CSV table of C-alpha atoms and ligand atoms in Angstrom, one decimal:
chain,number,residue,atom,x,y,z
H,7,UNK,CA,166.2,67.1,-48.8
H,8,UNK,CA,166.7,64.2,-46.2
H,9,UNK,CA,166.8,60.8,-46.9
H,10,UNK,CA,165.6,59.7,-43.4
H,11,UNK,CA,164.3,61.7,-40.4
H,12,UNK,CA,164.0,59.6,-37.5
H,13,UNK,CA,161.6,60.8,-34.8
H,14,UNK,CA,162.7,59.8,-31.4
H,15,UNK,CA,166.1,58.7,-29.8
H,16,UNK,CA,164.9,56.0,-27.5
H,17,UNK,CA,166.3,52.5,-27.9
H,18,UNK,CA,164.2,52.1,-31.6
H,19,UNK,CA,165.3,55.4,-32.9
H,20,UNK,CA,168.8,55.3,-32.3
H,21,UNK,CA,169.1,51.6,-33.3
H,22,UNK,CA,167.4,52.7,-36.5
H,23,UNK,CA,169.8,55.4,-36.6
H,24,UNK,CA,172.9,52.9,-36.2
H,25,UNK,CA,171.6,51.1,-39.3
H,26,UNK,CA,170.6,53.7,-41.3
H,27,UNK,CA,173.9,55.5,-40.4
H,28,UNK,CA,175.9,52.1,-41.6
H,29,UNK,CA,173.8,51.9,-44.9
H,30,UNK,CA,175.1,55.4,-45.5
H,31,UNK,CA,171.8,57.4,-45.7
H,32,UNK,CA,172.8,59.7,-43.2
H,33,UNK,CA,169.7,59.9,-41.3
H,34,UNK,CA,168.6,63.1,-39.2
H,35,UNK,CA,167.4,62.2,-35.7
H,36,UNK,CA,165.1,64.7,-33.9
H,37,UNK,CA,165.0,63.4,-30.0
H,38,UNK,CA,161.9,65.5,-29.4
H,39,UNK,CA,161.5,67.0,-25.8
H,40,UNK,CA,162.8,63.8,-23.7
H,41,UNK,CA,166.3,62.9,-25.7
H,42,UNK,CA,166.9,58.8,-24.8
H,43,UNK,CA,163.1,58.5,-24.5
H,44,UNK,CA,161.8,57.0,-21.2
H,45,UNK,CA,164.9,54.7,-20.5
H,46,UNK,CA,166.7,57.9,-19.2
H,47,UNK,CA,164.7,57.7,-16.6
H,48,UNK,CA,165.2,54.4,-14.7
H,49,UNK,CA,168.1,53.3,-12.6
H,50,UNK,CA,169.6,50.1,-13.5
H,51,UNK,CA,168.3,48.3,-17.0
H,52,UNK,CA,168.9,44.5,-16.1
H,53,UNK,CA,167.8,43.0,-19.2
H,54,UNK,CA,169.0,44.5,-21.6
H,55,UNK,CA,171.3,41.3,-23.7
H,56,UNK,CA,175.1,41.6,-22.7
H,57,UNK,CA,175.2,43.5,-19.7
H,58,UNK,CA,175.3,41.2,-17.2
H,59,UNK,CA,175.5,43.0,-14.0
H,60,UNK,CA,172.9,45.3,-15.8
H,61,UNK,CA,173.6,49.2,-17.2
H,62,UNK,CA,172.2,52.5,-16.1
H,63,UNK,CA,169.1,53.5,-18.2
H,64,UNK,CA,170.9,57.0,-19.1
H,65,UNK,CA,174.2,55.2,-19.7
H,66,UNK,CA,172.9,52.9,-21.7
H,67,UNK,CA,171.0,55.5,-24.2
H,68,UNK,CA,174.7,58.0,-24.1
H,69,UNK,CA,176.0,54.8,-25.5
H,70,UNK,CA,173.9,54.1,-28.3
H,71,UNK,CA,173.5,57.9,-29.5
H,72,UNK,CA,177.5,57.8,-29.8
H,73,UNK,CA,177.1,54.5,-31.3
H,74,UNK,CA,175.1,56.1,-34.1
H,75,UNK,CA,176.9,59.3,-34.5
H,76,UNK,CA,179.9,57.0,-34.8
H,77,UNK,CA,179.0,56.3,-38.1
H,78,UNK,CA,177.5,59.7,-39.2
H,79,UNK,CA,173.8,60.0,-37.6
H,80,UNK,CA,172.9,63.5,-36.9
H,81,UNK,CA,170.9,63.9,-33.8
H,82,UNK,CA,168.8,67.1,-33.3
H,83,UNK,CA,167.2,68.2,-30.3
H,84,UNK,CA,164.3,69.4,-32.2
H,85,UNK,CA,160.6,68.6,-32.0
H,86,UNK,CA,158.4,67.4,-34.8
H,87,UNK,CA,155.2,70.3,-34.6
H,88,UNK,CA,153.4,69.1,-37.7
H,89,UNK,CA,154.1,66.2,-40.8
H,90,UNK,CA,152.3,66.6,-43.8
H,91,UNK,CA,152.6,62.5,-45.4
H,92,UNK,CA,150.1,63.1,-48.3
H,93,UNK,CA,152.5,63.0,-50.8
H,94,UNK,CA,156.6,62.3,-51.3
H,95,UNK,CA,158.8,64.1,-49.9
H,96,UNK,CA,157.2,64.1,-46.7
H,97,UNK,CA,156.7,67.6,-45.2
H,98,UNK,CA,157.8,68.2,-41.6
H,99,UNK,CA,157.5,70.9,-39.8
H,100,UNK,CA,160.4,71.2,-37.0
H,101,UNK,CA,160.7,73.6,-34.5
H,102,UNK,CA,158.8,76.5,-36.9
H,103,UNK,CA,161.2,75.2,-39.6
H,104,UNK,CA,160.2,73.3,-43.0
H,105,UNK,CA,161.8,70.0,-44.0
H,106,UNK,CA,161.3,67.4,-46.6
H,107,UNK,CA,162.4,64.3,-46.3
H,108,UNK,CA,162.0,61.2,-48.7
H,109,UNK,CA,161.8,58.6,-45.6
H,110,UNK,CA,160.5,58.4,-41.9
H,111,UNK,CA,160.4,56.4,-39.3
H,112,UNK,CA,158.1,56.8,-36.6
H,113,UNK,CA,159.5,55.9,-33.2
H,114,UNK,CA,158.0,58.6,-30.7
H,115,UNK,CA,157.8,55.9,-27.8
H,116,UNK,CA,155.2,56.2,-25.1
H,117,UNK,CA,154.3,58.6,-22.3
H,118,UNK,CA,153.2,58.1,-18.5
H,119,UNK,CA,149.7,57.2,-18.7
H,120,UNK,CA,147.9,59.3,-15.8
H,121,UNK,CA,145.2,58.5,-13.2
H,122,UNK,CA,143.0,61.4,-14.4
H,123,UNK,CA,142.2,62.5,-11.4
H,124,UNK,CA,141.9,66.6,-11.0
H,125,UNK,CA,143.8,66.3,-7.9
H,126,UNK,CA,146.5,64.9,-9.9
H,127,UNK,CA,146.8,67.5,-12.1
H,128,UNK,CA,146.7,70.3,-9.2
H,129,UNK,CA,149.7,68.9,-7.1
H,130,UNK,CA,151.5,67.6,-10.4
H,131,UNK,CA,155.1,68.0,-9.2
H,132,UNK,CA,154.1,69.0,-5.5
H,133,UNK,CA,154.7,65.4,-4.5
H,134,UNK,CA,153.1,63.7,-7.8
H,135,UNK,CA,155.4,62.3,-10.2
H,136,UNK,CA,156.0,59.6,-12.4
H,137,UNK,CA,159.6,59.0,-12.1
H,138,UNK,CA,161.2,57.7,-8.6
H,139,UNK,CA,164.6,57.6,-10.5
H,140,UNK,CA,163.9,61.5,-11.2
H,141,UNK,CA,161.9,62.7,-8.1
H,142,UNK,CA,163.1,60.0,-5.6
H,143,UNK,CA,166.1,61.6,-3.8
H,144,UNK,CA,163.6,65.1,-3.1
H,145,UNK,CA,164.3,66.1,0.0
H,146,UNK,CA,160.2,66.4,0.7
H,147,UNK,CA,160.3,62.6,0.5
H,148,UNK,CA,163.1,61.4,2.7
H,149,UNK,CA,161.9,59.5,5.5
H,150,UNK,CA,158.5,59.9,4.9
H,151,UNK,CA,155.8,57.1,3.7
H,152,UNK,CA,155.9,56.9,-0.2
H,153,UNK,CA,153.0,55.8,-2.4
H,154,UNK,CA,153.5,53.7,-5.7
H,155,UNK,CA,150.5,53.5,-7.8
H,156,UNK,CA,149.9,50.4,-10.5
H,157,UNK,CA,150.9,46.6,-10.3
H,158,UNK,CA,153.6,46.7,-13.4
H,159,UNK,CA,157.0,46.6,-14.0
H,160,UNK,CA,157.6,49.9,-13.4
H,161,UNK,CA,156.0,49.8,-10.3
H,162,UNK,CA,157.5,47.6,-8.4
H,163,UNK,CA,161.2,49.4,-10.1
H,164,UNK,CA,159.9,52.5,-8.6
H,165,UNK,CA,158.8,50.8,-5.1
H,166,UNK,CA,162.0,48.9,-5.2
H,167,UNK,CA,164.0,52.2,-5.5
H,168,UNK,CA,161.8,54.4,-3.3
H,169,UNK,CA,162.7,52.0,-0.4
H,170,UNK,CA,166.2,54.1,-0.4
H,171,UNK,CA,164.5,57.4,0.5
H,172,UNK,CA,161.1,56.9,2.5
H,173,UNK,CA,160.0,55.2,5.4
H,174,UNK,CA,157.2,52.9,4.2
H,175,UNK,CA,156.8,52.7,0.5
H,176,UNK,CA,152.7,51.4,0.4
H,177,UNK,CA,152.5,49.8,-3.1
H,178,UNK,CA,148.7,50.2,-4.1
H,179,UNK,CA,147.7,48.1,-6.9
H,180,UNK,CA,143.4,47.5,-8.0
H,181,UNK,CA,143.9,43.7,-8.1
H,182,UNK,CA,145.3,41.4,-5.7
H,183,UNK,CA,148.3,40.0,-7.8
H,184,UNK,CA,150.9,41.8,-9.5
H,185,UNK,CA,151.5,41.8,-13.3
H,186,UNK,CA,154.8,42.8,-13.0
H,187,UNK,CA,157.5,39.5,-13.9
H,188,UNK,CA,157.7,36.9,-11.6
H,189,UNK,CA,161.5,37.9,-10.5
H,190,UNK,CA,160.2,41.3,-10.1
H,191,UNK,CA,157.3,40.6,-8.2
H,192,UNK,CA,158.4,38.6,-5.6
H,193,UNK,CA,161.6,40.9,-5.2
H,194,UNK,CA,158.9,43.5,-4.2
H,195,UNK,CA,156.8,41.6,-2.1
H,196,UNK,CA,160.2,40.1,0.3
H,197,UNK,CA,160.7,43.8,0.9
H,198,UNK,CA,160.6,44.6,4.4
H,199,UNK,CA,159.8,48.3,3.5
H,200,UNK,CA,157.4,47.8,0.9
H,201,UNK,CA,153.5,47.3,1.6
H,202,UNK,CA,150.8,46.5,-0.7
H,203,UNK,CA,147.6,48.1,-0.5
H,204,UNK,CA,145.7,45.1,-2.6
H,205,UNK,CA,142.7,45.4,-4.7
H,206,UNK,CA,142.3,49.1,-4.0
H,207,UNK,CA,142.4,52.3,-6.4
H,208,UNK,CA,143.3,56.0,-5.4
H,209,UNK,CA,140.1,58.3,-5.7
H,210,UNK,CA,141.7,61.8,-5.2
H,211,UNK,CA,145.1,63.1,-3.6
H,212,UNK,CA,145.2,65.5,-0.7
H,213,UNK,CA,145.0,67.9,-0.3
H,214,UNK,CA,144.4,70.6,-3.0
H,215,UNK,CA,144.2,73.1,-0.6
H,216,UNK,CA,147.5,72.7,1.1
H,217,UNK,CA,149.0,72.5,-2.4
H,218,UNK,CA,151.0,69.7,-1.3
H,219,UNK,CA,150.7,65.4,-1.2
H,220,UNK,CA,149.6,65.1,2.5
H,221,UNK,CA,148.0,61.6,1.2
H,222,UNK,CA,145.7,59.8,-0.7
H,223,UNK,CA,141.9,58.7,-0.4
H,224,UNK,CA,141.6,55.4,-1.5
H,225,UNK,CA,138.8,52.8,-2.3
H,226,UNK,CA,138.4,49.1,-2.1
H,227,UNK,CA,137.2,48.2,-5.0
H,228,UNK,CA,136.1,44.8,-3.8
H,229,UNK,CA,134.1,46.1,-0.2
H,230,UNK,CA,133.8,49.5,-1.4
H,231,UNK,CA,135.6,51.0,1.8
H,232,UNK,CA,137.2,53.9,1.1
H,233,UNK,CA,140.1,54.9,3.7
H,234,UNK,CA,142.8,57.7,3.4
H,235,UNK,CA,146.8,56.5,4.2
H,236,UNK,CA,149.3,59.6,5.1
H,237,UNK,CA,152.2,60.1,2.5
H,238,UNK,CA,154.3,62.6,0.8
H,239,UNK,CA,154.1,61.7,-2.5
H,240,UNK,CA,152.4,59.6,-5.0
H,241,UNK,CA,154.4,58.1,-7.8
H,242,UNK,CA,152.1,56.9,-10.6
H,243,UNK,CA,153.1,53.9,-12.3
H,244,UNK,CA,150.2,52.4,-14.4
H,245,UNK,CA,151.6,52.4,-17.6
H,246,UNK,CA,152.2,54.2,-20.6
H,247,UNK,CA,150.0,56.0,-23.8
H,248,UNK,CA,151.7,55.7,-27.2
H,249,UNK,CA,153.1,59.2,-28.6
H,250,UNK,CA,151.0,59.2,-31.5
H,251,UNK,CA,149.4,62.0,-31.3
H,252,UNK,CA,151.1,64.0,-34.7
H,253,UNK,CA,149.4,61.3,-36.9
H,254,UNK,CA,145.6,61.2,-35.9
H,255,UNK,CA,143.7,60.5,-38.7
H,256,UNK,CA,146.8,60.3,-41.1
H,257,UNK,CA,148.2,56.8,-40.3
H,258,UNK,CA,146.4,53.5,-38.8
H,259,UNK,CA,146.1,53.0,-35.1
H,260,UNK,CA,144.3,50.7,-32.6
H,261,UNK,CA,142.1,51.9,-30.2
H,262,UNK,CA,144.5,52.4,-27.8
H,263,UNK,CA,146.4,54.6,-30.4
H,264,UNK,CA,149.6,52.8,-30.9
H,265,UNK,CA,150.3,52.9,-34.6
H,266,UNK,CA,149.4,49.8,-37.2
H,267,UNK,CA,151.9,48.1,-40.2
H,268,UNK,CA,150.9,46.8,-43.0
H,269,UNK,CA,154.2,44.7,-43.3
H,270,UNK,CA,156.8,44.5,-41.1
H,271,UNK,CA,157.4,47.8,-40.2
H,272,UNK,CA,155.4,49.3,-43.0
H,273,UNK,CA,152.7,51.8,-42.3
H,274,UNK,CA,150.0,52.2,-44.9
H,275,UNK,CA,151.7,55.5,-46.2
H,276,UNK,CA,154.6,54.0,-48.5
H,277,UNK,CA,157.8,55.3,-47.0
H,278,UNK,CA,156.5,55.6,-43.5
H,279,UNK,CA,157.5,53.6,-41.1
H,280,UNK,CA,157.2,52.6,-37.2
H,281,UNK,CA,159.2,51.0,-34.2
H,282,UNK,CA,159.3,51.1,-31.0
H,283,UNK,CA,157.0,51.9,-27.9
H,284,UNK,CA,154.4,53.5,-30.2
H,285,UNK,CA,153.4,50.7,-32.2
H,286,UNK,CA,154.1,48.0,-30.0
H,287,UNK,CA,151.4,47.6,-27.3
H,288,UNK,CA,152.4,44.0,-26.1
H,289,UNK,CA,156.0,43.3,-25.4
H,290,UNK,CA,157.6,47.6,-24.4
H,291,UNK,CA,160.9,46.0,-24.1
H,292,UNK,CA,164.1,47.5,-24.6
H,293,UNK,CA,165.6,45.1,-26.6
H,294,UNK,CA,162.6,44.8,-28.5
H,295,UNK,CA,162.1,48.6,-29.0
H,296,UNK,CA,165.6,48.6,-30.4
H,297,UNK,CA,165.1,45.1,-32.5
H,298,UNK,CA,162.2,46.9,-34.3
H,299,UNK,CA,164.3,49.7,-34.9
H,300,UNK,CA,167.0,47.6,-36.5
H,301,UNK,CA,164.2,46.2,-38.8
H,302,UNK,CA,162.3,49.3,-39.4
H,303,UNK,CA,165.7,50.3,-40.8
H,304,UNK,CA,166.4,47.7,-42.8
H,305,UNK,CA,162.5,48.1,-44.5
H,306,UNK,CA,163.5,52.0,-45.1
H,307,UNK,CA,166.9,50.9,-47.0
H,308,UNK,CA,165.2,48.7,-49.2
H,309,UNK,CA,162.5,50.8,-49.9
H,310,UNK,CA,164.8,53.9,-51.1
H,311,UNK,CA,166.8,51.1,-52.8
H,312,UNK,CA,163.9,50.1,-54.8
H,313,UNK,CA,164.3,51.5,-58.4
H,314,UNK,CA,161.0,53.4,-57.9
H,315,UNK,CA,162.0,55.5,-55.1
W,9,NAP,P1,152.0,47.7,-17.5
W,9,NAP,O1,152.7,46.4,-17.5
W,9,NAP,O2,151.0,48.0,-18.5
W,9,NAP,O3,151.3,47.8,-16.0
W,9,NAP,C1,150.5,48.8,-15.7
W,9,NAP,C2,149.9,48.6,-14.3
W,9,NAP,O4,149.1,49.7,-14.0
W,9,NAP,C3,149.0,47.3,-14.3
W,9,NAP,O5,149.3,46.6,-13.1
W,9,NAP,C4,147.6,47.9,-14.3
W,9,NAP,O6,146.7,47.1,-13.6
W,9,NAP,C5,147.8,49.2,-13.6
W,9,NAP,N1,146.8,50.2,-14.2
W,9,NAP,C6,146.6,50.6,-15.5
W,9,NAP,N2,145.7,51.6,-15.5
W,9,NAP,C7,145.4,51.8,-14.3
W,9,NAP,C8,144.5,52.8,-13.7
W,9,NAP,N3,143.8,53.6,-14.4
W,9,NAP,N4,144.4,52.8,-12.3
W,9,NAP,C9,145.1,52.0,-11.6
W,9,NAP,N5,145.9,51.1,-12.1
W,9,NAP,C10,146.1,51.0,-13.4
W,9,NAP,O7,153.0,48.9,-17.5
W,9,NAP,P2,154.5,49.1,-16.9
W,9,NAP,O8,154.6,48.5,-15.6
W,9,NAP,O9,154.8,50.5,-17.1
W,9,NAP,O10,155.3,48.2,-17.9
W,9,NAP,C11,155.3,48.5,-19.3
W,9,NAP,C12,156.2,47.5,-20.1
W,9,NAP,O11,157.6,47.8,-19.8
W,9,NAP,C13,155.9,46.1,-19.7
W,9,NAP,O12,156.1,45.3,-20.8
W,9,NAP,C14,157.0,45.8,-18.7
W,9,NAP,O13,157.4,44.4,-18.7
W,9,NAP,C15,158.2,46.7,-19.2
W,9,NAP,N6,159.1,47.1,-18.1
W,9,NAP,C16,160.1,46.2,-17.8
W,9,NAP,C17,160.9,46.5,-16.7
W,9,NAP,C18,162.0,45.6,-16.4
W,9,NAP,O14,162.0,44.4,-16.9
W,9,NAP,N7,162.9,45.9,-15.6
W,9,NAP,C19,160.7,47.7,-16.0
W,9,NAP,C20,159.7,48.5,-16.3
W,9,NAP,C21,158.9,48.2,-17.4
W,9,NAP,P3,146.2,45.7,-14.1
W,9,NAP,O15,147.4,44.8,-13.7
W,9,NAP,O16,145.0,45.4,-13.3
W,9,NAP,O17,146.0,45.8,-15.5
């Protein structure tokens, strides 16, 4: 019997882990398929408090999984397939195994939201991605025009990065201002290499029957032209969908599927509870992933404390 299982290992799970690990409830952390989470897969995290000439996304993760087992965390590279919260202990079902556990805290992050286009899905890793810091350096994209989907953040990191490898990175975006921060944003836009395709959305990716990215058919959403640009690849970059998925129907979530509280980190199921990427649809910071996994910990250690449980 656990006392905590903590799903995920981005910067919420393993900060919960530190905690929990420090409290002495020796916590079980199963990273799921993508140990670190989604921070392993930028290049240089410049905002992260007390780094000031910034830290490597993958370093940065190393750091705080050592950080936990320091002080006893077991991390597990093991994937949640089922969780059964209907009544204490929680059931889990891991990797075909059963666990029980008295305590969980939910911080499965967020994936790479997708166009949803089919030619997406047919030349998926045949010069579509959604990492540059993964795919970038392919040799099918050196020298050659790049495209960066989306208007984010991540975006303009990925356009920003791209400008190593390809020629012309064309940064398409459906409006005709940038969301991404301000620093960010103008960074992209003084780029020499970097060209925005404004107010425009990709309608398919060729071409299918080459099985490669030759390019991309794209509309203006404001005139209704539609035009095709040559490239290589296509790196999407529109944001992410909470990892929710294993609760449906068992604990509360908004529309968008990111996962409710009650209080604090609470979930409706007493016992149960959230940080992170997958219940936080408005800030998807770092430090703020990790600051709710501090406090998500701290709500788990008082409930167990609590004479009742
Ligand atoms: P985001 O801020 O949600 O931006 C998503 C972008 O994709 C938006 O520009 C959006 O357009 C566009 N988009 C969404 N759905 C689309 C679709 N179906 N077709 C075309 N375009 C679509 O996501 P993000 O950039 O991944 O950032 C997520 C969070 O992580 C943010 O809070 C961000 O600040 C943070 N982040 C920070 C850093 C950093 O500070 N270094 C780096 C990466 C991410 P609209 O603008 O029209 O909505």
């Amino acid at each position: 019997m656990e006392n905590v299982v903590i799903i995920g290992t981005g910067c919420a799970g393993l900060t919960a882990a530190i905690y929990t690990a420090r409290a002495n409830l020796n916590p079980l952390v199963l990273t799921g398929t993508m140990p670190g989470g989604l921070l392993t897969t930028t290049s240089i995290v410049e905002n992260f408090p007390g780094f000031p000439e910034g830290v490597d996304g993958f370093e940065l993760m190393t750091k705080l999984q050592k950080q936990a087992e320091r002080f006893g965390a077991r991390v597990k590279f093991a994937t949640v397939e089922a969780a059964d919260l209907s009544r204490r202990p929680f059931k889990l079902m891991v990797d075909g195994e059963p666990m029980e556990t008295k305590t969980i805290i939910i911080s499965t992050g967020a994936g790479h939201r997708h166009l949803g286009l089919e030619s997406e899905h047919l030349l998926d890793k045949k010069g579509v991605t959604y990492c540059a810091t993964c795919d970038g350096a392919l040799p099918m994209f050196r020298n050659q025009p790049l495209v960066v989907v989306g208007g984010g953040d991540s975006a303009c990191e990925e356009a920003m990065y791209l400008t190593r490898f390809g020629s012309t990175v064309y940064l398409i975006h459906r409006r005709d201002e940038l969301r991404a921060s301000k620093i960010m944003a103008d960074r992209t836009l003084a780029n020499p290499k970097i060209k925005p395709v404004w107010d425009s959305v990709v309608t398919e990716i060729l071409d299918v029957k080459q099985d490669k990215v030759t390019g991309v058919r794209i509309k203006n959403v404001k005139t209704n032209a539609e035009s095709t640009l040559d490239c290589a690849g296509v790196f999407v970059a529109i944001g992410h969908v909470p990892n929710t998925q294993l609760f449906n129907g068992v604990l509360d979530m908004d529309d968008a599927g990111y996962l409710k509280t009650t209080q604090g980190s609470a979930t409706k199921v007493p016992g149960v509870f959230v940080a992170g990427d997958c219940s936080d649809r408005v800030y998807r910071q770092a430090v703020t992933a990790a600051g709710m996994g501090c406090a998500a910990a701290i709500d788990c250690e008082r409930f167990l404390g609590s004479e009742d449980n």
